[in-house]
Tab-separated table of C-alpha atoms and ligand atoms in Angstrom:
chain	number	residue	atom	x	y	z
V	13	UNK	CA	-27.111	17.708	17.054
V	14	UNK	CA	-23.904	15.780	17.469
V	15	UNK	CA	-20.811	17.934	17.588
V	16	UNK	CA	-18.822	17.645	14.381
V	17	UNK	CA	-15.104	16.996	14.535
V	18	UNK	CA	-13.937	16.344	10.992
V	19	UNK	CA	-10.926	14.104	10.421
V	20	UNK	CA	-7.889	16.433	10.208
V	21	UNK	CA	-5.442	14.205	8.273
V	22	UNK	CA	-2.701	12.006	9.715
V	23	UNK	CA	-0.269	14.752	10.753
V	24	UNK	CA	-2.799	16.684	12.836
V	25	UNK	CA	-4.310	13.493	14.264
V	26	UNK	CA	-0.995	12.005	15.421
V	27	UNK	CA	1.203	15.099	15.578
V	28	UNK	CA	2.987	14.378	18.913
V	29	UNK	CA	3.980	10.937	17.624
V	30	UNK	CA	5.363	12.080	14.280
V	31	UNK	CA	8.831	13.482	13.747
V	32	UNK	CA	8.418	16.619	11.626
V	33	UNK	CA	9.940	20.106	11.866
V	34	UNK	CA	7.654	21.958	14.301
V	35	UNK	CA	6.967	24.946	12.067
V	36	UNK	CA	6.451	22.912	8.880
V	37	UNK	CA	3.392	23.900	6.861
V	38	UNK	CA	1.007	20.946	6.870
V	39	UNK	CA	0.436	19.865	3.256
V	40	UNK	CA	-2.528	17.540	3.547
V	41	UNK	CA	-5.403	16.074	1.542
V	42	UNK	CA	-6.949	14.766	4.806
V	43	UNK	CA	-5.503	11.297	4.157
V	44	UNK	CA	-5.887	8.388	6.573
V	45	UNK	CA	-8.899	7.281	8.653
V	46	UNK	CA	-9.501	4.415	6.222
V	47	UNK	CA	-12.033	1.744	7.169
V	48	UNK	CA	-11.200	-1.548	8.859
V	49	UNK	CA	-13.764	-3.818	7.237
V	50	UNK	CA	-14.757	-7.211	8.702
V	51	UNK	CA	-14.541	-9.857	5.964
V	52	UNK	CA	-16.228	-13.080	7.118
V	53	UNK	CA	-17.326	-14.229	3.647
V	54	UNK	CA	-13.815	-13.841	2.268
V	55	UNK	CA	-12.301	-15.624	5.281
V	56	UNK	CA	-14.594	-18.573	4.601
V	57	UNK	CA	-13.852	-18.573	0.865
V	58	UNK	CA	-10.111	-18.597	1.592
V	59	UNK	CA	-10.463	-21.377	4.174
V	60	UNK	CA	-9.387	-19.175	7.078
V	61	UNK	CA	-10.917	-19.826	10.496
V	62	UNK	CA	-9.863	-16.465	11.878
V	63	UNK	CA	-11.503	-13.088	12.396
V	64	UNK	CA	-10.404	-11.272	9.276
V	65	UNK	CA	-10.359	-7.499	8.764
V	66	UNK	CA	-9.410	-5.524	5.666
V	67	UNK	CA	-7.593	-2.209	6.144
V	68	UNK	CA	-8.790	-0.578	2.935
V	69	UNK	CA	-5.997	1.857	2.110
V	70	UNK	CA	-7.308	2.298	-1.424
V	71	UNK	CA	-9.705	4.851	0.067
V	72	UNK	CA	-6.949	7.412	0.629
V	73	UNK	CA	-7.175	10.618	-1.468
V	74	UNK	CA	-5.043	9.356	-4.368
V	75	UNK	CA	-6.159	5.745	-3.967
V	76	UNK	CA	-3.243	4.223	-2.070
V	77	UNK	CA	-1.484	4.129	1.315
V	78	UNK	CA	1.305	6.309	-0.091
V	79	UNK	CA	-0.623	9.454	0.872
V	80	UNK	CA	0.096	8.856	4.577
V	81	UNK	CA	3.820	9.147	3.961
V	82	UNK	CA	3.604	11.801	1.283
V	83	UNK	CA	1.834	14.333	3.513
V	84	UNK	CA	4.794	14.214	5.932
V	85	UNK	CA	7.553	14.019	3.310
V	86	UNK	CA	6.189	16.925	1.256
V	87	UNK	CA	5.468	19.034	4.363
V	88	UNK	CA	9.067	18.545	5.506
V	89	UNK	CA	10.445	19.204	2.016
V	90	UNK	CA	8.518	22.497	1.815
V	91	UNK	CA	9.705	23.431	5.334
V	92	UNK	CA	13.263	22.909	4.115
V	93	UNK	CA	12.638	25.200	1.155
V	94	UNK	CA	12.318	22.599	-1.608
V	95	UNK	CA	10.769	23.863	-4.836
V	96	UNK	CA	10.580	20.425	-6.440
V	97	UNK	CA	10.160	16.811	-5.342
V	98	UNK	CA	11.226	13.686	-7.217
V	99	UNK	CA	10.635	9.945	-6.873
V	100	UNK	CA	10.988	6.678	-8.751
V	101	UNK	CA	7.815	4.675	-8.731
V	102	UNK	CA	5.815	1.712	-9.927
V	103	UNK	CA	2.926	4.202	-10.037
V	104	UNK	CA	1.286	4.832	-6.681
V	105	UNK	CA	4.134	6.822	-5.148
V	106	UNK	CA	4.192	8.817	-8.394
V	107	UNK	CA	0.483	9.672	-8.212
V	108	UNK	CA	0.743	10.574	-4.541
V	109	UNK	CA	3.890	12.693	-4.964
V	110	UNK	CA	2.267	14.456	-7.917
V	111	UNK	CA	-0.875	15.263	-5.913
V	112	UNK	CA	0.929	16.545	-2.811
V	113	UNK	CA	3.347	18.559	-4.976
V	114	UNK	CA	0.329	20.196	-6.622
V	115	UNK	CA	-1.228	20.835	-3.205
V	116	UNK	CA	2.024	22.435	-2.009
V	117	UNK	CA	2.578	24.459	-5.176
V	118	UNK	CA	5.942	22.840	-5.926
V	119	UNK	CA	7.059	20.894	-8.979
V	120	UNK	CA	6.667	17.137	-9.074
V	121	UNK	CA	8.979	14.933	-11.140
V	122	UNK	CA	8.207	11.228	-11.268
V	123	UNK	CA	10.314	8.497	-12.881
V	124	UNK	CA	8.440	5.350	-13.865
V	125	UNK	CA	9.326	2.129	-15.718
V	126	UNK	CA	8.057	2.768	-19.261
V	127	UNK	CA	5.024	0.653	-20.209
V	128	UNK	CA	4.996	-1.069	-16.820
V	129	UNK	CA	2.717	1.045	-14.675
V	130	UNK	CA	-1.038	0.689	-14.402
V	131	UNK	CA	-3.164	3.129	-16.400
V	132	UNK	CA	-4.919	4.817	-13.474
V	133	UNK	CA	-1.603	5.718	-11.875
V	134	UNK	CA	-0.208	7.179	-15.085
V	135	UNK	CA	-3.421	9.128	-15.780
V	136	UNK	CA	-3.472	10.559	-12.260
V	137	UNK	CA	0.212	11.540	-12.240
V	138	UNK	CA	-0.275	13.414	-15.521
V	139	UNK	CA	-3.537	14.990	-14.368
V	140	UNK	CA	-1.902	16.340	-11.201
V	141	UNK	CA	0.561	18.132	-13.475
V	142	UNK	CA	3.745	16.254	-12.627
V	143	UNK	CA	6.578	15.855	-15.088
V	144	UNK	CA	6.241	12.146	-15.822
V	145	UNK	CA	9.461	10.550	-17.112
V	146	UNK	CA	9.025	7.008	-18.432
V	147	UNK	CA	12.440	5.323	-18.546
V	148	UNK	CA	13.633	2.366	-20.570
V	149	UNK	CA	14.318	0.394	-17.448
V	150	UNK	CA	12.849	-1.021	-14.254
V	151	UNK	CA	11.771	0.568	-10.975
V	152	UNK	CA	15.164	-0.401	-9.538
V	153	UNK	CA	16.906	1.481	-12.380
V	154	UNK	CA	14.675	4.471	-11.696
V	155	UNK	CA	15.490	4.476	-7.993
V	156	UNK	CA	19.203	4.422	-8.780
V	157	UNK	CA	18.696	7.322	-11.157
V	158	UNK	CA	16.782	9.553	-8.729
V	159	UNK	CA	19.286	8.858	-5.934
V	160	UNK	CA	22.021	10.141	-8.238
V	161	UNK	CA	19.897	13.094	-9.370
V	162	UNK	CA	19.280	14.434	-5.846
V	163	UNK	CA	23.052	14.463	-5.219
V	164	UNK	CA	23.423	17.035	-8.000
V	165	UNK	CA	20.193	19.006	-8.148
V	166	UNK	CA	18.211	20.912	-5.492
V	167	UNK	CA	15.236	18.594	-5.474
V	168	UNK	CA	13.848	16.595	-2.544
V	169	UNK	CA	13.668	12.793	-2.789
V	170	UNK	CA	10.259	11.494	-1.623
V	171	UNK	CA	10.782	7.750	-2.017
V	172	UNK	CA	10.542	5.739	1.208
V	173	UNK	CA	14.321	6.124	1.574
V	174	UNK	CA	13.188	9.491	2.920
V	175	UNK	CA	12.593	8.878	6.656
V	176	UNK	CA	9.635	11.294	6.744
V	177	UNK	CA	7.714	8.938	4.435
V	178	UNK	CA	7.925	6.229	7.085
V	179	UNK	CA	6.893	8.719	9.793
V	180	UNK	CA	3.620	9.181	7.952
V	181	UNK	CA	3.074	5.601	6.900
V	182	UNK	CA	3.456	4.305	10.455
V	183	UNK	CA	0.135	6.031	11.303
V	184	UNK	CA	-1.621	3.104	9.609
V	185	UNK	CA	-0.410	0.888	12.464
V	186	UNK	CA	-1.763	3.386	15.013
V	187	UNK	CA	-5.120	3.403	13.228
V	188	UNK	CA	-5.374	-0.389	13.096
V	189	UNK	CA	-4.849	-0.556	16.887
V	190	UNK	CA	-7.185	2.387	17.568
V	191	UNK	CA	-9.921	0.852	15.409
V	192	UNK	CA	-9.572	-2.661	16.826
V	193	UNK	CA	-9.054	-1.451	20.386
V	194	UNK	CA	-6.286	-4.059	20.503
V	195	UNK	CA	-3.310	-5.456	18.597
V	196	UNK	CA	-4.105	-7.903	15.784
V	197	UNK	CA	-2.421	-11.296	16.083
V	198	UNK	CA	-1.196	-11.040	12.506
V	199	UNK	CA	-0.754	-8.153	10.102
V	200	UNK	CA	-0.572	-9.314	6.498
V	201	UNK	CA	0.694	-7.112	3.670
V	202	UNK	CA	2.354	-7.097	0.246
V	203	UNK	CA	6.052	-6.199	0.123
V	204	UNK	CA	7.736	-4.355	-2.745
V	205	UNK	CA	10.295	-1.712	-1.880
V	206	UNK	CA	9.706	-2.735	1.782
V	207	UNK	CA	8.934	0.765	3.087
V	208	UNK	CA	5.432	-0.079	4.258
V	209	UNK	CA	6.305	-3.147	6.317
V	210	UNK	CA	9.128	-1.121	7.904
V	211	UNK	CA	6.723	1.719	8.706
V	212	UNK	CA	4.058	-0.569	10.195
V	213	UNK	CA	6.635	-2.096	12.499
V	214	UNK	CA	7.809	1.389	13.558
V	215	UNK	CA	4.208	2.267	14.360
V	216	UNK	CA	3.473	-0.874	16.342
V	217	UNK	CA	6.699	-0.709	18.347
V	218	UNK	CA	6.145	2.991	19.083
V	219	UNK	CA	2.580	2.346	20.327
V	220	UNK	CA	3.887	-0.570	22.393
V	221	UNK	CA	6.652	1.522	23.957
V	222	UNK	CA	4.045	4.182	24.859
V	223	UNK	CA	1.829	1.584	26.511
V	224	UNK	CA	-0.969	2.132	23.977
V	225	UNK	CA	-0.923	-1.588	23.145
V	226	UNK	CA	0.033	-4.478	25.414
V	227	UNK	CA	1.645	-6.701	22.780
V	228	UNK	CA	3.026	-6.648	19.263
V	229	UNK	CA	1.567	-8.392	16.208
V	230	UNK	CA	3.361	-10.861	13.968
V	231	UNK	CA	3.993	-9.722	10.410
V	232	UNK	CA	3.350	-11.774	7.283
V	233	UNK	CA	5.022	-10.115	4.294
V	234	UNK	CA	4.125	-11.451	0.864
V	235	UNK	CA	5.926	-11.013	-2.444
V	236	UNK	CA	5.047	-12.125	-5.964
V	237	UNK	CA	6.996	-15.232	-7.010
V	238	UNK	CA	8.678	-13.434	-9.928
V	239	UNK	CA	9.721	-10.517	-7.737
V	240	UNK	CA	10.622	-12.059	-4.393
V	241	UNK	CA	14.115	-10.899	-3.373
V	242	UNK	CA	13.371	-11.091	0.362
V	243	UNK	CA	12.232	-14.688	0.037
V	244	UNK	CA	15.096	-15.747	-2.236
V	245	UNK	CA	17.706	-13.855	-0.239
V	246	UNK	CA	19.241	-12.068	-3.223
V	247	UNK	CA	18.268	-9.257	-5.624
V	248	UNK	CA	16.218	-10.251	-8.670
V	249	UNK	CA	17.702	-8.630	-11.804
V	250	UNK	CA	14.555	-8.851	-13.962
V	251	UNK	CA	11.497	-8.996	-11.696
V	252	UNK	CA	8.171	-9.877	-13.332
V	253	UNK	CA	4.618	-10.053	-11.977
V	254	UNK	CA	1.065	-9.074	-12.879
V	255	UNK	CA	1.130	-7.044	-9.654
V	256	UNK	CA	3.126	-4.213	-11.253
V	257	UNK	CA	3.091	-2.155	-8.027
V	258	UNK	CA	5.473	-4.670	-6.432
V	259	UNK	CA	7.572	-5.489	-9.494
V	260	UNK	CA	10.779	-4.715	-7.582
V	261	UNK	CA	14.009	-6.702	-7.490
V	262	UNK	CA	16.148	-4.832	-4.970
V	263	UNK	CA	14.105	-3.203	-2.187
V	264	UNK	CA	15.485	-0.019	-0.619
V	265	UNK	CA	14.305	-0.999	2.885
V	266	UNK	CA	15.425	-4.627	2.654
V	267	UNK	CA	17.482	-4.597	5.874
V	268	UNK	CA	14.786	-2.869	7.948
V	269	UNK	CA	12.079	-5.189	6.608
V	270	UNK	CA	14.127	-8.283	7.426
V	271	UNK	CA	14.689	-6.974	10.962
V	272	UNK	CA	10.977	-6.211	11.427
V	273	UNK	CA	10.014	-9.684	10.206
V	274	UNK	CA	12.457	-11.310	12.588
V	275	UNK	CA	11.593	-9.167	15.630
V	276	UNK	CA	7.884	-9.818	15.138
V	277	UNK	CA	8.320	-13.573	14.791
V	278	UNK	CA	6.864	-13.228	11.335
V	279	UNK	CA	7.440	-14.665	7.898
V	280	UNK	CA	7.971	-13.603	4.316
V	281	UNK	CA	6.599	-15.816	1.544
V	282	UNK	CA	6.062	-15.726	-2.217
V	283	UNK	CA	2.919	-16.452	-4.228
V	284	UNK	CA	2.364	-17.131	-7.941
V	285	UNK	CA	0.510	-14.577	-10.068
V	286	UNK	CA	-2.441	-16.978	-10.519
V	287	UNK	CA	-3.014	-17.009	-6.763
V	288	UNK	CA	-2.841	-13.207	-6.652
V	289	UNK	CA	-5.494	-12.908	-9.357
V	290	UNK	CA	-7.716	-15.574	-7.781
V	291	UNK	CA	-7.625	-13.745	-4.459
V	292	UNK	CA	-8.166	-10.395	-6.197
V	293	UNK	CA	-11.359	-11.769	-7.737
V	294	UNK	CA	-12.574	-13.308	-4.460
V	295	UNK	CA	-12.102	-10.009	-2.621
V	296	UNK	CA	-14.353	-8.219	-5.095
V	297	UNK	CA	-16.936	-10.980	-5.376
V	298	UNK	CA	-17.285	-12.035	-1.750
V	299	UNK	CA	-16.936	-8.685	0.007
V	300	UNK	CA	-17.427	-5.980	-2.629
V	301	UNK	CA	-13.896	-4.687	-2.132
V	302	UNK	CA	-12.104	-3.815	-5.371
V	303	UNK	CA	-8.323	-3.550	-5.157
V	304	UNK	CA	-5.391	-3.544	-7.517
V	305	UNK	CA	-3.620	-6.924	-7.897
V	306	UNK	CA	-0.689	-6.087	-5.584
V	307	UNK	CA	-3.159	-5.510	-2.774
V	308	UNK	CA	-4.484	-9.061	-3.006
V	309	UNK	CA	-0.983	-10.489	-2.634
V	310	UNK	CA	-0.960	-10.478	1.167
V	311	UNK	CA	-4.173	-12.472	1.439
V	312	UNK	CA	-3.035	-14.864	-1.297
V	313	UNK	CA	0.075	-15.577	0.773
V	314	UNK	CA	-1.908	-16.063	3.963
V	315	UNK	CA	-4.320	-18.499	2.287
V	316	UNK	CA	-1.411	-20.393	0.707
V	317	UNK	CA	0.465	-20.843	3.980
V	318	UNK	CA	-2.648	-21.897	5.908
V	319	UNK	CA	-3.679	-24.376	3.192
V	320	UNK	CA	-0.182	-25.889	3.218
V	321	UNK	CA	-0.312	-26.280	7.001
V	322	UNK	CA	2.711	-24.036	7.513
V	323	UNK	CA	0.713	-21.404	9.402
V	324	UNK	CA	-2.289	-21.538	11.722
V	325	UNK	CA	-4.512	-18.522	12.321
V	326	UNK	CA	-7.364	-20.426	13.921
V	327	UNK	CA	-9.206	-18.191	16.378
V	328	UNK	CA	-6.812	-15.331	15.707
V	329	UNK	CA	-7.472	-11.744	14.672
V	330	UNK	CA	-5.870	-11.015	11.308
V	331	UNK	CA	-5.661	-7.645	9.561
V	332	UNK	CA	-4.871	-7.642	5.844
V	333	UNK	CA	-3.654	-4.348	4.424
V	334	UNK	CA	-5.238	-3.580	1.039
V	335	UNK	CA	-2.760	-1.064	-0.270
V	336	UNK	CA	-4.344	0.333	-3.447
V	337	UNK	CA	-7.728	0.827	-5.123
V	338	UNK	CA	-8.925	-1.402	-7.968
V	339	UNK	CA	-9.531	1.567	-10.281
V	340	UNK	CA	-5.764	2.033	-10.436
V	341	UNK	CA	-5.445	-0.917	-12.799
V	342	UNK	CA	-8.499	-1.081	-15.088
V	343	UNK	CA	-6.612	-3.065	-17.757
V	344	UNK	CA	-5.960	-6.049	-15.510
V	345	UNK	CA	-9.507	-5.828	-14.180
V	346	UNK	CA	-10.976	-6.011	-17.685
V	347	UNK	CA	-8.670	-8.860	-18.690
V	348	UNK	CA	-9.723	-10.847	-15.631
V	349	UNK	CA	-13.372	-9.939	-15.200
V	350	UNK	CA	-14.494	-10.016	-18.843
V	351	UNK	CA	-16.733	-7.740	-20.885
V	352	UNK	CA	-20.304	-6.571	-20.342
V	353	UNK	CA	-23.117	-8.452	-22.095
V	354	UNK	CA	-24.564	-6.285	-24.888
V	355	UNK	CA	-28.355	-6.412	-25.346
V	356	UNK	CA	-31.058	-4.314	-27.064
V	357	UNK	CA	-32.911	-1.882	-24.781
V	358	UNK	CA	-36.034	-4.060	-24.468
V	359	UNK	CA	-37.770	-6.004	-21.707
V	360	UNK	CA	-37.602	-9.170	-23.842
V	361	UNK	CA	-33.841	-8.898	-24.061
V	362	UNK	CA	-33.393	-8.307	-20.331
V	363	UNK	CA	-35.921	-10.970	-19.264
V	364	UNK	CA	-33.691	-14.075	-19.523
V	365	UNK	CA	-31.214	-12.544	-17.077
V	366	UNK	CA	-33.949	-11.822	-14.523
V	367	UNK	CA	-35.510	-15.255	-14.899
V	368	UNK	CA	-32.204	-16.818	-13.857
V	369	UNK	CA	-32.505	-15.316	-10.360
Z	426	F0G	N1	0.936	-2.259	-2.732
Z	426	F0G	C1	0.864	-1.249	-3.603
Z	426	F0G	C2	-0.445	-0.973	-4.243
Z	426	F0G	C3	2.018	-0.469	-3.881
Z	426	F0G	O1	1.920	0.526	-4.748
Z	426	F0G	C4	3.223	-0.799	-3.256
Z	426	F0G	C5	4.453	-0.052	-3.560
Z	426	F0G	C6	3.245	-1.857	-2.352
Z	426	F0G	C7	2.090	-2.564	-2.115
Z	426	F0G	C8	4.476	-2.267	-1.622
Z	426	F0G	O2	4.840	-1.335	-0.667
Z	426	F0G	O3	7.060	-0.724	-1.577
Z	426	F0G	O4	6.403	-0.111	0.736
Z	426	F0G	O5	6.856	-2.483	0.155
Z	426	F0G	N2	4.550	0.825	-4.455
Z	426	F0G	C9	5.699	1.691	-4.697
Z	426	F0G	C10	5.372	2.738	-5.723
Z	426	F0G	C11	6.945	0.960	-4.961
Z	426	F0G	O6	6.280	3.236	-6.401
Z	426	F0G	O7	4.210	3.105	-5.835
Z	426	F0G	P1	6.390	-1.152	-0.307
C-alpha cells in the first residue's frame, strides 16, 4: 500500500517560509491544498486562447481563502496570550475568524455591514459561536471601528492589516507554483480590501528570491465597477456591487497592492455587475465550479480586457483565483439561476424532460 502522508495545513507545510513565533501553538483546520483545475471549456466560452486554470479556494474549511491567513493570525494571537479576536468583514473573514477562534478556544467578535453580507457567511459566523455585530454602516466604517477598538481593549485584530494574515495567505502563491511546476504568466484575482493581491505578490517574490521559480507572474486585479477605488484612484464613499464580498471603498492594503501591480507589470480594471454575474453562471455551467459572485470578478475582468483588445493572453498560462464557494451566497444564486420545476411524482410527468435529450 502507498504510504499515507496527510496534508498538514499551510503552517506545517510551509513552516520555514512563514514568519510566526517559533513556539506558537498551531491552530489549524488543515486549510490549503486546494485544487488547481484546468478549465478549457470556460476558456473557450470566454474567448480566451490561453491555458486556463482555476485555483478553487472555495474548498478551504470555511469556504474561502481567508482560512490560509486566519490559521497564522490566530496562532500568533494565541501565542501572544490573546483571549479574543476581532475583525470587520464583508462576511468571509468573519466566518473564518469565528471558526479559528472556536478551534483555539478564544472569543470571536465580528463586525459586519448590516444587511449586506451573504447568508451563508452570516449563518456560519453565528454557528461557530462568534459575537456577530451588524453595524449601520459599511465595511469601511467597520474597519475604522475595529481599529479604534483594539487601541482600547485587549483583543487581537485579525483583519489583513495584521501582517500574520498575509504570511498565511501568501502560501496560495507557493501552491500555485508547486502545482504547476512553474510560474503562471498571469494571475487573475478579485480585489477588495487588497490583502490577497498583496499576499500573492509576497509569496511569488519570496519563491523567486529562493530560486524556487525562475520568473514572476503578472497580476491582473479586478474590482467591481461600483466599488473600484484602485481603478479610480480615490476612495469610493458609498461602494455598491452584487459581489458583496468586495463592496469596499477604501482598501487597507491599497499602497501595497498598487506596488505589487506595478512591480509585476500588471493591471487593475473594473467590471460591471452584469459581467460578474454572466461569468459566475458560465463557471458553473461550463466547468461545474460554483463560486460566490466576487470570485467570478477576476475572470470577468480578464475576458473584458481580452475582448477589448487591451490584453493578450494567447498561448499563455493563466491562473484565476476563485476566492469563495458558491454556497456562501445562496440568495444571489437563486435570483440568477431560477427555481426548480415542480412536477407530480409520475413517469408521465417526468417523460417530457427526458424526451428532450
Ligand atoms: N473574494 C472574496 C470571496 C472575498 O471574501 C474577498 C474579501 C475578496 C475576494 C477580496 O480579497 O479583500 O484581500 O482584496 N473579503 C473580505 C472579508 C473583505 O471581509 O471577507 P481582499
